PDB file of C-alpha atoms in Angstrom:
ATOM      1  CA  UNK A1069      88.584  -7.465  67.122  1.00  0.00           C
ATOM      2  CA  UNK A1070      87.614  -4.042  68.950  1.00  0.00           C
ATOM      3  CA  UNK A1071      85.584  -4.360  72.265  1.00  0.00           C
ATOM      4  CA  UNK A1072      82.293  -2.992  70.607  1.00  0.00           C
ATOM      5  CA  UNK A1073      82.894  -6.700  68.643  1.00  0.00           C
ATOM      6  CA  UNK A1074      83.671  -8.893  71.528  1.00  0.00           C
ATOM      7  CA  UNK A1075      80.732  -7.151  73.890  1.00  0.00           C
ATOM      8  CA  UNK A1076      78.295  -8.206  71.044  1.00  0.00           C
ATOM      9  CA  UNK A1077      79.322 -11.906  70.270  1.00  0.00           C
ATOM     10  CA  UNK A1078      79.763 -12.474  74.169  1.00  0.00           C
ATOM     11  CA  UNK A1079      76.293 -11.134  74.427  1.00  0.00           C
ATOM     12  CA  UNK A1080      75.153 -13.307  72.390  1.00  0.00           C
ATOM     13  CA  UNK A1081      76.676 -16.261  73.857  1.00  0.00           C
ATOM     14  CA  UNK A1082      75.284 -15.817  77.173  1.00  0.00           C
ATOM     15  CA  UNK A1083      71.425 -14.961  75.747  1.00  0.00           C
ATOM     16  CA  UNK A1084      71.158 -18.003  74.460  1.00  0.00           C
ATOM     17  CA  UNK A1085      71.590 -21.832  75.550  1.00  0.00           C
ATOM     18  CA  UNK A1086      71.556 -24.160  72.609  1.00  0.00           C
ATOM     19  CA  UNK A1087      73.534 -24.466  69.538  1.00  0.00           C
ATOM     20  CA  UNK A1088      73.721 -26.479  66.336  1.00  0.00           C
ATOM     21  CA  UNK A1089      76.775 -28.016  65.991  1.00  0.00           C
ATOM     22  CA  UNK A1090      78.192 -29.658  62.827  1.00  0.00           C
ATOM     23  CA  UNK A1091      80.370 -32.636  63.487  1.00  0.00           C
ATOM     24  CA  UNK A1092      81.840 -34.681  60.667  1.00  0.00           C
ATOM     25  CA  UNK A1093      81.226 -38.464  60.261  1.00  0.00           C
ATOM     26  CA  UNK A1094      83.972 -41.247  59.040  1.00  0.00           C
ATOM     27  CA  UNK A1095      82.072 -40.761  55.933  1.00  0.00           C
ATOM     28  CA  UNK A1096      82.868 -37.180  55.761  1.00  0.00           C
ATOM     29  CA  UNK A1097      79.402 -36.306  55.621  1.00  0.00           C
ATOM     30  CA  UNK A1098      78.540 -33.621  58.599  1.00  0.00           C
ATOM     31  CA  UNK A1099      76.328 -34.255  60.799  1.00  0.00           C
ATOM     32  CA  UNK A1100      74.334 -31.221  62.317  1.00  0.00           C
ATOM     33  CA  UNK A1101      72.435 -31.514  66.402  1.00  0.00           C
ATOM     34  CA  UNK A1102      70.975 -29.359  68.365  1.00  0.00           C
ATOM     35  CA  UNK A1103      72.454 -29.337  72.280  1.00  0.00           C
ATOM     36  CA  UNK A1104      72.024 -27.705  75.300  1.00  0.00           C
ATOM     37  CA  UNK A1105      75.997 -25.102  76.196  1.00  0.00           C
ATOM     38  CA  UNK A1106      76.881 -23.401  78.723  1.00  0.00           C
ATOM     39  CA  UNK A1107      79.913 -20.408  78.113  1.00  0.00           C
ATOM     40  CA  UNK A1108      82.510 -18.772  80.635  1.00  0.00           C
ATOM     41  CA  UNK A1109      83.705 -16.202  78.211  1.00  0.00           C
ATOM     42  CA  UNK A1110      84.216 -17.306  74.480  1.00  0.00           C
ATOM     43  CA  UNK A1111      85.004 -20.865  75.755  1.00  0.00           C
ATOM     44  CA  UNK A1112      81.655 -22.928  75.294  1.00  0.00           C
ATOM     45  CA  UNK A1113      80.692 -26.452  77.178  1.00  0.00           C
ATOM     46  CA  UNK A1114      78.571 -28.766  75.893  1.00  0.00           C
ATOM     47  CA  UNK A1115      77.795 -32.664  76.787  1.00  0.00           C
ATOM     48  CA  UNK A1116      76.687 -35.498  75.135  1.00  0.00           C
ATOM     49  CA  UNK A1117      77.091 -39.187  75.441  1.00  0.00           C
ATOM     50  CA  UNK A1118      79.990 -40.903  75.615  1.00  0.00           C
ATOM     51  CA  UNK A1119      78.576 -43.400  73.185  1.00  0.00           C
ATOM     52  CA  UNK A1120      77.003 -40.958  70.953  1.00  0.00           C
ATOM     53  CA  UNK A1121      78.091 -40.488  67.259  1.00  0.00           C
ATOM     54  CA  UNK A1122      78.951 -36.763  68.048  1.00  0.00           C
ATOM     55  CA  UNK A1123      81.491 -38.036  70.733  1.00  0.00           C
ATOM     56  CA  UNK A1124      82.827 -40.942  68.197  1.00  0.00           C
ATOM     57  CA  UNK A1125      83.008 -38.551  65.632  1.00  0.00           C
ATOM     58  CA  UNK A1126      85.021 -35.613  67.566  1.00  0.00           C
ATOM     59  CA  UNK A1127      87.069 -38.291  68.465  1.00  0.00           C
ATOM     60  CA  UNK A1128      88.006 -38.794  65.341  1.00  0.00           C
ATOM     61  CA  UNK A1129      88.491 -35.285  64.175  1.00  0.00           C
ATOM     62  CA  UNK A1130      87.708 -32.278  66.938  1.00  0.00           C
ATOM     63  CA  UNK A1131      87.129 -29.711  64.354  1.00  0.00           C
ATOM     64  CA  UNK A1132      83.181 -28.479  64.389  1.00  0.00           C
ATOM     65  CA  UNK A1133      81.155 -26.185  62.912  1.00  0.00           C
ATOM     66  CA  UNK A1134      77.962 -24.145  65.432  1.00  0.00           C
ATOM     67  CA  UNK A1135      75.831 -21.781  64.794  1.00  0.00           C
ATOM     68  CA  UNK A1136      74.043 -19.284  67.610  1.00  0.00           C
ATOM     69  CA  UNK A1137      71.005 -17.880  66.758  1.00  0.00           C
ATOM     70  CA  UNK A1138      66.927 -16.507  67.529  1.00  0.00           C
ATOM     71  CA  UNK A1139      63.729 -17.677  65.210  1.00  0.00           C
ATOM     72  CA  UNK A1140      62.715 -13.894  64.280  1.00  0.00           C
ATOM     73  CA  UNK A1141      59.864 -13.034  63.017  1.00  0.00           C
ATOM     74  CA  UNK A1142      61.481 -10.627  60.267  1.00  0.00           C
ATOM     75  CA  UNK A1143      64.496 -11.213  58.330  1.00  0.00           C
ATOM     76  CA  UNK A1144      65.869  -7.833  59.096  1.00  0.00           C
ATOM     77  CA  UNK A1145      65.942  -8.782  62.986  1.00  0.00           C
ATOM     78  CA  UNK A1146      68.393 -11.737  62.453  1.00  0.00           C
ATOM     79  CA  UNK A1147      71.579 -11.567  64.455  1.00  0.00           C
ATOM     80  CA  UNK A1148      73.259 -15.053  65.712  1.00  0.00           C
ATOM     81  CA  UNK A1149      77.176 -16.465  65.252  1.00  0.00           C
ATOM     82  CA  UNK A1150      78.435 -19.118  63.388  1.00  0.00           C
ATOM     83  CA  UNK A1151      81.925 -20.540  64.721  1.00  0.00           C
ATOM     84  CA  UNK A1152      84.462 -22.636  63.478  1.00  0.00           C
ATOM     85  CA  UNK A1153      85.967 -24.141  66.974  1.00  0.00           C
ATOM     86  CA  UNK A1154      87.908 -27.081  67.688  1.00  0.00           C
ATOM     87  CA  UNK A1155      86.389 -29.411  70.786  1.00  0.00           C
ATOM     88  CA  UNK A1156      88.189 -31.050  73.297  1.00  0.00           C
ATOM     89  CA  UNK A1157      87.249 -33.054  75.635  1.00  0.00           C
ATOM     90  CA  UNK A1158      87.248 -31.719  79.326  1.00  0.00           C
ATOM     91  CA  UNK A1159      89.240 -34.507  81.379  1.00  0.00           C
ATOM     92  CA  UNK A1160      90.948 -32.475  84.298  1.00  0.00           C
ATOM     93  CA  UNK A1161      88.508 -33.220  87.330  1.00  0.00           C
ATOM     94  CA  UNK A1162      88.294 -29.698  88.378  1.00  0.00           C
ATOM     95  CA  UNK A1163      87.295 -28.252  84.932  1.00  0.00           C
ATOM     96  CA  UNK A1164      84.680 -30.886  84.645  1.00  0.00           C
ATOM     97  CA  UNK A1165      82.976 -30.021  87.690  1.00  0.00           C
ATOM     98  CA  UNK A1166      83.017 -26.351  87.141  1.00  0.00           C
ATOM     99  CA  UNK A1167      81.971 -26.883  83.162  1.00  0.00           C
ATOM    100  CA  UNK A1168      79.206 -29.413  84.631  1.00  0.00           C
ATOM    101  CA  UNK A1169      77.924 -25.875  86.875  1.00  0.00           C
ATOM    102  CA  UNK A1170      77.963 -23.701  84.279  1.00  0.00           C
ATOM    103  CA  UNK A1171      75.665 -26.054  82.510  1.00  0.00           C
ATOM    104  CA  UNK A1172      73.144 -26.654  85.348  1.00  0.00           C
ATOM    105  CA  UNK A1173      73.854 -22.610  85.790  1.00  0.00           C
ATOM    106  CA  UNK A1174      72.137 -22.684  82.042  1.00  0.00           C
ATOM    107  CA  UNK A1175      69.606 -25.217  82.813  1.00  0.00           C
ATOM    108  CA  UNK A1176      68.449 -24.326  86.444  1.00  0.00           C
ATOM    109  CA  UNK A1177      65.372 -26.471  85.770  1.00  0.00           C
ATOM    110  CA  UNK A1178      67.342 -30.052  85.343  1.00  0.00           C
ATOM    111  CA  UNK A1179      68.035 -30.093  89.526  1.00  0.00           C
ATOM    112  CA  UNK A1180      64.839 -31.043  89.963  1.00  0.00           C
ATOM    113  CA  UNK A1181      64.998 -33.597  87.215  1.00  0.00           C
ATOM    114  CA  UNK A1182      64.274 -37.569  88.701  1.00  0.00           C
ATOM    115  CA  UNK A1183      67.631 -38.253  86.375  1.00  0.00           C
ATOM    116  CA  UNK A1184      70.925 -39.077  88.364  1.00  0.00           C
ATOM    117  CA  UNK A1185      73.904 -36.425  87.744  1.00  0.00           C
ATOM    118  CA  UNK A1186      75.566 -36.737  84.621  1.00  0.00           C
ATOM    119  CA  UNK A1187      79.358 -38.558  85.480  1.00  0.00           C
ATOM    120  CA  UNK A1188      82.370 -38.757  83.438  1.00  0.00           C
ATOM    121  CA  UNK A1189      81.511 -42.711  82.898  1.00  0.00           C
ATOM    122  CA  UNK A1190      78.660 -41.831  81.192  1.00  0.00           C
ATOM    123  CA  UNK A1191      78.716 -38.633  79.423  1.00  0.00           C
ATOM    124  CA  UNK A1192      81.587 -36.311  78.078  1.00  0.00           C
ATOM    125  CA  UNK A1193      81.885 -32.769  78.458  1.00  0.00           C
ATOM    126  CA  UNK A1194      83.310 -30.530  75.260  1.00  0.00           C
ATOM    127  CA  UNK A1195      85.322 -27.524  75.394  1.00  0.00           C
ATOM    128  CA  UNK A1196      85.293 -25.893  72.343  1.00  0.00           C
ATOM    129  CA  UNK A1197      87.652 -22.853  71.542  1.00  0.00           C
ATOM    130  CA  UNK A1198      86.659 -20.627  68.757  1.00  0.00           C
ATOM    131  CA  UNK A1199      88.939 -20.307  65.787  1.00  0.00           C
ATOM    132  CA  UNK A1200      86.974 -18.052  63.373  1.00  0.00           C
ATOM    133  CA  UNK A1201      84.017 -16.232  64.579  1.00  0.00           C
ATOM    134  CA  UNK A1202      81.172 -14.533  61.994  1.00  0.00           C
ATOM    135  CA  UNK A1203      78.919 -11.996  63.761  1.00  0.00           C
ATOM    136  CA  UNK A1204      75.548 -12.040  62.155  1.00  0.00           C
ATOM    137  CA  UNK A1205      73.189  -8.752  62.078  1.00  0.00           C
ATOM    138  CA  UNK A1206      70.888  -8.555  59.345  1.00  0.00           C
ATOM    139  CA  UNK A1207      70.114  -4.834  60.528  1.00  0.00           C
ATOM    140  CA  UNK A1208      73.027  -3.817  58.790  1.00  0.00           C
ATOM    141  CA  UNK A1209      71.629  -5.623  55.267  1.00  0.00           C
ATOM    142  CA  UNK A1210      70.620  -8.388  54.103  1.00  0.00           C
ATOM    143  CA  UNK A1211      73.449 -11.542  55.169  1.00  0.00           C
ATOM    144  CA  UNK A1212      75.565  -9.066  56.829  1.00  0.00           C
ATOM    145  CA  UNK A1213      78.264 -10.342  59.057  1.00  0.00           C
ATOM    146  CA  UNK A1214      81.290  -9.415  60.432  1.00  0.00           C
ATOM    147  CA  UNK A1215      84.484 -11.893  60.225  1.00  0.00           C
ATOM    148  CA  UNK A1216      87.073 -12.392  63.147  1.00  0.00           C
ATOM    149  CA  UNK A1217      89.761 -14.826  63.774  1.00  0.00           C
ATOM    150  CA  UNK A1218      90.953 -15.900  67.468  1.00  0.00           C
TER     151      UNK A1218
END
């Protein structure tokens, strides 16, 4: 992947702060949610419940499915990603608490939330690392994308 590439997609990763990520149930059904990430380079955070059925399912099997991406008013303006990643969950103290700043970084409005601070007994965080990468831009024609693997 050229630089002109990775500029573009890690533009597009910090522009934005939530993602639809695809997740597969026991079933083998996927199931798609929207959540709030946070990014330090191509490596993307997210959090969710350590109850939840996104956290049961990764658990289960870590590879996902996300997709990055703007409501444009014209076709012809879309440009997003959509990454295959694998997620793993952040247990090394020190990564947690950095992963936990990007994401209030992202979100500067939650510190004045009446919530308590997520902790690791009640929430987990995600890393995911990207594995394929398609670059969306619908300025080049209709569906366009460009195709990298990490």
């Amino acid at each position: 992947m050229d630089d002109v590439f990775k500029l573009q997609i890690q533009a597009l990763l910090d522009q934005h702060r939530t993602m639809r990520i695809a997740t597969l149930r026991p079933d083998g059904w996927p199931q798609v949610t929207t959540v709030g990430y946070a990014n330090e380079g191509f490596a993307i955070y997210f959090l969710c419940g350590k109850d939840s059925q996104k956290a049961f399912n990764l658990a289960r099997d870590n590879r996902v499915s996300l997709a990055i991406d703007d409501d444009p008013s014209l076709v012809r303006e879309i440009t997003g990603l959509s990454i295959a990643a694998h997620a793993d969950v952040v247990n090394d103290p020190l990564e947690w608490e950095k992963a936990l700043n990007l994401l209030f970084q992202r979100y500067p409005e939650q510190k004045s939330m009446p919530d308590p601070l997520p902790t690791p007994a009640n929430v987990r965080i995600f890393r995911l690392i990207p594995m394929v990468i398609s670059l969306l831009d619908y300025s080049k024609g209709f569906g366009h994308t460009e195709l990298f693997t990490c």
